[in-house]
PDB file of C-alpha atoms in Angstrom:
ATOM      1  CA  ASN A   1      27.004 -44.097  35.847  1.00 67.00           C
ATOM      2  CA  ALA A   2      30.724 -43.451  36.132  1.00 80.00           C
ATOM      3  CA  GLY A   3      30.259 -39.639  36.329  1.00 94.00           C
ATOM      4  CA  VAL A   4      32.804 -37.522  35.640  1.00 97.00           C
ATOM      5  CA  THR A   5      36.102 -39.394  34.496  1.00 97.00           C
ATOM      6  CA  GLN A   6      39.646 -37.680  34.065  1.00 97.00           C
ATOM      7  CA  THR A   7      42.391 -38.978  32.240  1.00 96.00           C
ATOM      8  CA  PRO A   8      45.408 -39.630  33.292  1.00 97.00           C
ATOM      9  CA  LYS A   9      45.246 -39.342  37.306  1.00 96.00           C
ATOM     10  CA  PHE A  10      49.223 -37.998  37.201  1.00 96.00           C
ATOM     11  CA  GLN A  11      51.254 -36.563  34.357  1.00 96.00           C
ATOM     12  CA  VAL A  12      54.612 -35.122  34.066  1.00 97.00           C
ATOM     13  CA  LEU A  13      56.154 -32.745  31.297  1.00 96.00           C
ATOM     14  CA  LYS A  14      58.911 -30.912  30.183  1.00 97.00           C
ATOM     15  CA  THR A  15      58.418 -27.451  29.666  1.00 97.00           C
ATOM     16  CA  GLY A  16      57.866 -26.987  26.584  1.00 97.00           C
ATOM     17  CA  GLN A  17      55.820 -30.026  25.449  1.00 97.00           C
ATOM     18  CA  SER A  18      52.124 -30.258  25.031  1.00 96.00           C
ATOM     19  CA  MET A  19      49.821 -32.827  26.201  1.00 96.00           C
ATOM     20  CA  THR A  20      45.317 -33.417  26.339  1.00 97.00           C
ATOM     21  CA  LEU A  21      44.009 -34.079  29.572  1.00 98.00           C
ATOM     22  CA  GLN A  22      40.777 -35.493  28.769  1.00 98.00           C
ATOM     23  CA  CYS A  23      37.176 -35.197  30.339  1.00 98.00           C
ATOM     24  CA  ALA A  24      34.256 -36.513  29.744  1.00 98.00           C
ATOM     25  CA  GLN A  25      31.250 -37.183  31.553  1.00 97.00           C
ATOM     26  CA  ASP A  26      27.925 -39.940  31.231  1.00 96.00           C
ATOM     27  CA  MET A  27      24.935 -37.682  33.262  1.00 93.00           C
ATOM     28  CA  ASN A  28      24.167 -35.971  29.706  1.00 93.00           C
ATOM     29  CA  HIS A  29      25.379 -32.567  31.531  1.00 93.00           C
ATOM     30  CA  GLU A  30      24.919 -29.646  29.080  1.00 92.00           C
ATOM     31  CA  TYR A  31      27.941 -27.790  31.496  1.00 91.00           C
ATOM     32  CA  MET A  32      31.362 -28.624  32.224  1.00 94.00           C
ATOM     33  CA  SER A  33      34.456 -26.602  33.019  1.00 94.00           C
ATOM     34  CA  TRP A  34      37.894 -26.720  34.198  1.00 97.00           C
ATOM     35  CA  TYR A  35      39.351 -25.375  37.053  1.00 96.00           C
ATOM     36  CA  ARG A  36      42.977 -26.619  38.981  1.00 96.00           C
ATOM     37  CA  GLN A  37      43.967 -26.176  42.098  1.00 95.00           C
ATOM     38  CA  ASP A  38      46.761 -25.023  43.313  1.00 92.00           C
ATOM     39  CA  PRO A  39      48.246 -24.475  47.158  1.00 82.00           C
ATOM     40  CA  GLY A  40      46.393 -21.586  49.494  1.00 74.00           C
ATOM     41  CA  MET A  41      44.332 -20.411  45.592  1.00 76.00           C
ATOM     42  CA  GLY A  42      41.654 -22.327  45.535  1.00 84.00           C
ATOM     43  CA  LEU A  43      40.155 -23.847  42.630  1.00 91.00           C
ATOM     44  CA  ARG A  44      40.643 -21.543  39.735  1.00 92.00           C
ATOM     45  CA  LEU A  45      38.334 -21.595  36.571  1.00 92.00           C
ATOM     46  CA  ILE A  46      39.933 -22.224  33.361  1.00 95.00           C
ATOM     47  CA  HIS A  47      37.287 -22.631  30.548  1.00 95.00           C
ATOM     48  CA  TYR A  48      34.055 -23.686  30.589  1.00 93.00           C
ATOM     49  CA  SER A  49      31.375 -24.930  28.230  1.00 93.00           C
ATOM     50  CA  VAL A  50      27.304 -24.151  28.040  1.00 89.00           C
ATOM     51  CA  GLY A  51      26.612 -26.768  25.396  1.00 91.00           C
ATOM     52  CA  ALA A  52      28.106 -28.532  22.612  1.00 94.00           C
ATOM     53  CA  GLY A  53      30.706 -26.086  19.697  1.00 95.00           C
ATOM     54  CA  ILE A  54      30.233 -23.200  22.925  1.00 94.00           C
ATOM     55  CA  THR A  55      33.347 -21.733  25.251  1.00 95.00           C
ATOM     56  CA  ASP A  56      33.984 -19.436  27.115  1.00 93.00           C
ATOM     57  CA  GLN A  57      36.679 -17.907  29.214  1.00 93.00           C
ATOM     58  CA  GLY A  58      36.787 -18.639  32.659  1.00 90.00           C
ATOM     59  CA  GLU A  59      39.603 -16.709  35.242  1.00 88.00           C
ATOM     60  CA  VAL A  60      42.934 -18.218  34.050  1.00 94.00           C
ATOM     61  CA  PRO A  61      42.724 -19.348  30.823  1.00 96.00           C
ATOM     62  CA  ASN A  62      46.308 -17.887  28.929  1.00 96.00           C
ATOM     63  CA  GLY A  63      48.210 -20.808  27.918  1.00 96.00           C
ATOM     64  CA  TYR A  64      44.820 -23.737  27.857  1.00 97.00           C
ATOM     65  CA  ASN A  65      43.202 -24.217  24.626  1.00 97.00           C
ATOM     66  CA  VAL A  66      39.287 -26.342  25.258  1.00 98.00           C
ATOM     67  CA  SER A  67      36.982 -27.485  22.607  1.00 96.00           C
ATOM     68  CA  ARG A  68      33.764 -28.639  22.438  1.00 97.00           C
ATOM     69  CA  SER A  69      32.615 -30.957  20.176  1.00 97.00           C
ATOM     70  CA  THR A  70      30.246 -33.702  21.885  1.00 96.00           C
ATOM     71  CA  THR A  71      27.967 -32.780  25.236  1.00 96.00           C
ATOM     72  CA  GLU A  72      30.106 -35.630  26.460  1.00 97.00           C
ATOM     73  CA  ASP A  73      33.591 -34.985  26.246  1.00 98.00           C
ATOM     74  CA  PHE A  74      35.531 -31.084  27.116  1.00 98.00           C
ATOM     75  CA  PRO A  75      39.594 -32.054  26.310  1.00 98.00           C
ATOM     76  CA  LEU A  76      41.707 -29.092  28.045  1.00 98.00           C
ATOM     77  CA  ARG A  77      45.290 -28.757  26.124  1.00 98.00           C
ATOM     78  CA  LEU A  78      48.356 -27.266  27.189  1.00 96.00           C
ATOM     79  CA  LEU A  79      49.857 -26.102  23.897  1.00 91.00           C
ATOM     80  CA  SER A  80      53.627 -25.324  25.461  1.00 96.00           C
ATOM     81  CA  ALA A  81      53.338 -26.262  29.102  1.00 96.00           C
ATOM     82  CA  ALA A  82      55.195 -24.038  31.068  1.00 97.00           C
ATOM     83  CA  PRO A  83      56.386 -24.752  35.022  1.00 96.00           C
ATOM     84  CA  SER A  84      53.819 -22.368  36.839  1.00 96.00           C
ATOM     85  CA  GLN A  85      51.011 -25.288  34.900  1.00 97.00           C
ATOM     86  CA  THR A  86      51.920 -27.720  37.814  1.00 97.00           C
ATOM     87  CA  SER A  87      48.724 -28.230  39.492  1.00 97.00           C
ATOM     88  CA  VAL A  88      46.428 -30.018  39.689  1.00 97.00           C
ATOM     89  CA  TYR A  89      43.390 -29.820  37.371  1.00 98.00           C
ATOM     90  CA  PHE A  90      39.508 -30.003  38.314  1.00 97.00           C
ATOM     91  CA  CYS A  91      36.212 -31.748  35.775  1.00 97.00           C
ATOM     92  CA  ALA A  92      33.324 -30.300  36.686  1.00 96.00           C
ATOM     93  CA  SER A  93      29.748 -30.483  34.813  1.00 94.00           C
ATOM     94  CA  ARG A  94      26.591 -29.566  35.939  1.00 91.00           C
ATOM     95  CA  HIS A  95      23.058 -30.147  34.282  1.00 86.00           C
ATOM     96  CA  ARG A  96      21.660 -26.788  32.309  1.00 73.00           C
ATOM     97  CA  ASP A  97      23.093 -23.233  31.336  1.00 57.00           C
ATOM     98  CA  ASN A  98      22.243 -21.909  34.687  1.00 60.00           C
ATOM     99  CA  SER A  99      24.293 -22.191  38.231  1.00 58.00           C
ATOM    100  CA  TYR A 100      21.137 -23.161  40.011  1.00 69.00           C
ATOM    101  CA  GLU A 101      22.557 -26.564  39.743  1.00 79.00           C
ATOM    102  CA  LYS A 102      25.820 -28.289  41.839  1.00 88.00           C
ATOM    103  CA  LEU A 103      28.417 -29.442  40.407  1.00 92.00           C
ATOM    104  CA  PHE A 104      30.379 -32.672  40.031  1.00 94.00           C
ATOM    105  CA  PHE A 105      33.426 -33.607  40.169  1.00 96.00           C
ATOM    106  CA  GLY A 106      35.960 -36.171  38.844  1.00 96.00           C
ATOM    107  CA  SER A 107      38.681 -36.829  41.021  1.00 95.00           C
ATOM    108  CA  GLY A 108      41.702 -34.818  39.136  1.00 96.00           C
ATOM    109  CA  THR A 109      44.963 -34.954  37.673  1.00 97.00           C
ATOM    110  CA  GLN A 110      48.213 -34.116  39.000  1.00 96.00           C
ATOM    111  CA  LEU A 111      50.808 -32.735  36.634  1.00 97.00           C
ATOM    112  CA  SER A 112      53.932 -31.662  37.202  1.00 97.00           C
ATOM    113  CA  VAL A 113      55.796 -29.827  34.398  1.00 97.00           C
ATOM    114  CA  LEU A 114      59.733 -29.661  34.907  1.00 96.00           C
TER     115      LEU A 114
ATOM    116  CA  SER B   1      40.049 -12.811  40.996  1.00 45.00           C
ATOM    117  CA  GLN B   2      38.135 -15.387  43.451  1.00 48.00           C
ATOM    118  CA  GLN B   3      34.716 -14.406  43.454  1.00 60.00           C
ATOM    119  CA  GLY B   4      34.481 -16.422  47.746  1.00 68.00           C
ATOM    120  CA  GLU B   5      36.603 -15.978  50.738  1.00 79.00           C
ATOM    121  CA  GLU B   6      36.742 -18.668  53.527  1.00 82.00           C
ATOM    122  CA  ASP B   7      37.492 -17.827  57.153  1.00 83.00           C
ATOM    123  CA  PRO B   8      39.604 -19.339  58.589  1.00 89.00           C
ATOM    124  CA  GLN B   9      42.442 -20.810  56.847  1.00 90.00           C
ATOM    125  CA  ALA B  10      42.435 -23.641  58.681  1.00 93.00           C
ATOM    126  CA  LEU B  11      40.252 -25.043  61.873  1.00 95.00           C
ATOM    127  CA  SER B  12      40.767 -27.515  64.933  1.00 96.00           C
ATOM    128  CA  ILE B  13      38.511 -29.040  66.623  1.00 96.00           C
ATOM    129  CA  GLN B  14      37.431 -31.865  69.218  1.00 97.00           C
ATOM    130  CA  GLU B  15      34.988 -34.961  68.393  1.00 97.00           C
ATOM    131  CA  GLY B  16      32.053 -33.577  69.607  1.00 97.00           C
ATOM    132  CA  GLU B  17      32.118 -29.908  69.220  1.00 97.00           C
ATOM    133  CA  ASN B  18      30.880 -27.508  66.666  1.00 97.00           C
ATOM    134  CA  ALA B  19      32.550 -26.813  63.930  1.00 97.00           C
ATOM    135  CA  THR B  20      31.883 -23.118  62.082  1.00 97.00           C
ATOM    136  CA  MET B  21      33.426 -21.676  58.565  1.00 96.00           C
ATOM    137  CA  ASN B  22      32.373 -18.696  57.300  1.00 95.00           C
ATOM    138  CA  CYS B  23      32.657 -17.285  53.370  1.00 94.00           C
ATOM    139  CA  SER B  24      33.179 -13.559  52.425  1.00 93.00           C
ATOM    140  CA  TYR B  25      32.243 -12.728  48.131  1.00 91.00           C
ATOM    141  CA  LYS B  26      31.852  -9.294  46.040  1.00 88.00           C
ATOM    142  CA  THR B  27      29.474  -9.463  43.566  1.00 85.00           C
ATOM    143  CA  SER B  28      25.864  -9.955  44.002  1.00 86.00           C
ATOM    144  CA  ILE B  29      24.844 -13.749  43.048  1.00 87.00           C
ATOM    145  CA  ASN B  30      22.188 -16.136  42.643  1.00 85.00           C
ATOM    146  CA  ASN B  31      23.095 -18.467  44.649  1.00 88.00           C
ATOM    147  CA  LEU B  32      25.854 -19.702  47.038  1.00 92.00           C
ATOM    148  CA  GLN B  33      26.892 -23.490  47.707  1.00 93.00           C
ATOM    149  CA  TRP B  34      29.827 -25.150  49.738  1.00 96.00           C
ATOM    150  CA  TYR B  35      31.918 -27.759  48.386  1.00 96.00           C
ATOM    151  CA  ARG B  36      34.110 -30.307  50.154  1.00 97.00           C
ATOM    152  CA  GLN B  37      36.758 -32.525  49.301  1.00 95.00           C
ATOM    153  CA  ASN B  38      38.807 -35.043  51.315  1.00 94.00           C
ATOM    154  CA  SER B  39      42.577 -35.075  50.661  1.00 88.00           C
ATOM    155  CA  GLY B  40      43.746 -36.199  46.773  1.00 83.00           C
ATOM    156  CA  ARG B  41      40.103 -36.363  45.867  1.00 89.00           C
ATOM    157  CA  GLY B  42      37.226 -33.992  43.718  1.00 91.00           C
ATOM    158  CA  LEU B  43      35.409 -32.020  45.112  1.00 95.00           C
ATOM    159  CA  VAL B  44      31.627 -32.826  46.793  1.00 95.00           C
ATOM    160  CA  HIS B  45      28.248 -30.812  46.625  1.00 95.00           C
ATOM    161  CA  LEU B  46      27.290 -30.394  50.135  1.00 97.00           C
ATOM    162  CA  ILE B  47      24.387 -27.656  50.313  1.00 95.00           C
ATOM    163  CA  LEU B  48      22.978 -24.929  47.946  1.00 93.00           C
ATOM    164  CA  ILE B  49      21.847 -21.604  49.541  1.00 94.00           C
ATOM    165  CA  ARG B  50      19.509 -18.983  47.370  1.00 91.00           C
ATOM    166  CA  SER B  51      19.806 -15.581  47.484  1.00 91.00           C
ATOM    167  CA  ASN B  52      16.540 -15.200  48.710  1.00 93.00           C
ATOM    168  CA  GLU B  53      16.797 -18.058  51.551  1.00 95.00           C
ATOM    169  CA  ARG B  54      18.167 -16.822  55.000  1.00 97.00           C
ATOM    170  CA  GLU B  55      18.903 -20.256  56.153  1.00 97.00           C
ATOM    171  CA  LYS B  56      18.926 -23.837  55.096  1.00 97.00           C
ATOM    172  CA  HIS B  57      19.339 -26.864  56.432  1.00 96.00           C
ATOM    173  CA  SER B  58      20.865 -30.538  55.807  1.00 95.00           C
ATOM    174  CA  GLY B  59      21.423 -33.497  58.485  1.00 96.00           C
ATOM    175  CA  ARG B  60      24.666 -32.414  60.843  1.00 97.00           C
ATOM    176  CA  LEU B  61      25.137 -29.218  57.972  1.00 98.00           C
ATOM    177  CA  ARG B  62      23.595 -24.974  58.758  1.00 98.00           C
ATOM    178  CA  VAL B  63      24.684 -22.786  55.768  1.00 98.00           C
ATOM    179  CA  THR B  64      23.186 -18.977  57.178  1.00 98.00           C
ATOM    180  CA  LEU B  65      23.398 -16.448  53.846  1.00 97.00           C
ATOM    181  CA  ASP B  66      23.450 -12.467  54.455  1.00 96.00           C
ATOM    182  CA  THR B  67      23.177 -10.909  50.878  1.00 94.00           C
ATOM    183  CA  SER B  68      23.722  -7.318  52.267  1.00 95.00           C
ATOM    184  CA  LYS B  69      26.886  -8.189  54.167  1.00 95.00           C
ATOM    185  CA  LYS B  70      28.095 -11.120  51.360  1.00 94.00           C
ATOM    186  CA  SER B  71      28.825 -13.251  53.513  1.00 95.00           C
ATOM    187  CA  SER B  72      28.104 -17.058  54.170  1.00 96.00           C
ATOM    188  CA  SER B  73      28.472 -19.449  57.545  1.00 97.00           C
ATOM    189  CA  LEU B  74      28.572 -23.343  57.620  1.00 97.00           C
ATOM    190  CA  LEU B  75      28.295 -24.891  60.529  1.00 98.00           C
ATOM    191  CA  ILE B  76      28.825 -28.172  61.032  1.00 98.00           C
ATOM    192  CA  THR B  77      26.954 -29.648  64.526  1.00 97.00           C
ATOM    193  CA  ALA B  78      28.788 -32.435  66.653  1.00 97.00           C
ATOM    194  CA  SER B  79      31.540 -33.034  64.687  1.00 97.00           C
ATOM    195  CA  ARG B  80      33.213 -36.463  64.022  1.00 97.00           C
ATOM    196  CA  ALA B  81      37.007 -37.240  63.165  1.00 96.00           C
ATOM    197  CA  ALA B  82      35.038 -38.087  59.143  1.00 96.00           C
ATOM    198  CA  ASP B  83      34.070 -34.331  58.730  1.00 97.00           C
ATOM    199  CA  THR B  84      38.058 -33.761  58.613  1.00 97.00           C
ATOM    200  CA  ALA B  85      38.591 -32.186  55.234  1.00 97.00           C
ATOM    201  CA  SER B  86      39.169 -28.889  53.343  1.00 95.00           C
ATOM    202  CA  TYR B  87      35.064 -27.066  52.738  1.00 96.00           C
ATOM    203  CA  PHE B  88      35.220 -24.240  49.693  1.00 95.00           C
ATOM    204  CA  CYS B  89      31.979 -22.158  49.199  1.00 94.00           C
ATOM    205  CA  ALA B  90      31.626 -21.243  45.474  1.00 92.00           C
ATOM    206  CA  THR B  91      29.399 -18.487  44.132  1.00 89.00           C
ATOM    207  CA  ASP B  92      28.598 -17.422  40.563  1.00 80.00           C
ATOM    208  CA  ALA B  93      27.515 -14.331  39.574  1.00 68.00           C
ATOM    209  CA  GLN B  94      24.176 -12.865  38.960  1.00 62.00           C
ATOM    210  CA  ASN B  95      25.318 -12.364  34.731  1.00 60.00           C
ATOM    211  CA  ASN B  96      27.891 -15.408  34.603  1.00 65.00           C
ATOM    212  CA  ASN B  97      27.146 -19.069  34.195  1.00 68.00           C
ATOM    213  CA  ASP B  98      30.973 -19.748  35.827  1.00 75.00           C
ATOM    214  CA  MET B  99      31.078 -20.597  39.669  1.00 83.00           C
ATOM    215  CA  ARG B 100      33.764 -19.470  41.615  1.00 85.00           C
ATOM    216  CA  PHE B 101      35.550 -20.623  44.918  1.00 89.00           C
ATOM    217  CA  GLY B 102      37.808 -19.749  47.463  1.00 86.00           C
ATOM    218  CA  ALA B 103      40.549 -20.636  49.454  1.00 88.00           C
ATOM    219  CA  GLY B 104      39.091 -23.008  51.563  1.00 91.00           C
ATOM    220  CA  THR B 105      38.954 -23.792  55.139  1.00 94.00           C
ATOM    221  CA  ARG B 106      40.082 -27.049  56.172  1.00 95.00           C
ATOM    222  CA  LEU B 107      38.823 -28.875  59.136  1.00 97.00           C
ATOM    223  CA  THR B 108      40.392 -31.663  61.086  1.00 97.00           C
ATOM    224  CA  VAL B 109      38.424 -33.092  63.852  1.00 97.00           C
ATOM    225  CA  LYS B 110      40.238 -34.653  66.322  1.00 96.00           C
ATOM    226  CA  PRO B 111      38.964 -38.147  67.201  1.00 91.00           C
TER     227      PRO B 111
END
């Protein structure tokens, strides 16, 4: 099993550009989530999904959109990138729609917005 | 706002010593989890302790949970240079499906 796969690993954008960060998992996990990690801030939850067709906002959802059309994929879209979105982004997944399961993380996407 | 807050922010010890990291949180939880992150990598799950448990062990790891004080501690015994990493606690709110992470403790173990 590949686990949680994120692409790309690195990305540089100009302010106002749009892009999609890809996340795929092959563990048949119902729950998937996106976090951003900034120095000194730890991980902050952006959006999460408890199953195909269901998404919800986390702590810092503004500027990001998500969709969950399949169990495997959970893309994160930046519609109009801003320098404040420069960060490292992690996708994570787990079984079930409650928290009694450990999260599996991808290796991250380092995004710079100029 | 973040649910968990780790203390200290950074910890530097010699190989063989024990390392203790603390986590405080704000709301009632179902469980608390600890994760490790090597530099430039994703997080890896270490251990989970449920709200009705007070202590749990896994190899060189010992986790305690005090729900009355809304705090947890992670003890790594007989530390090794390979334990050098950042350690995060993660909690859920009882009525939510999301997991919130603290800012982490950066542990450096000197050989």
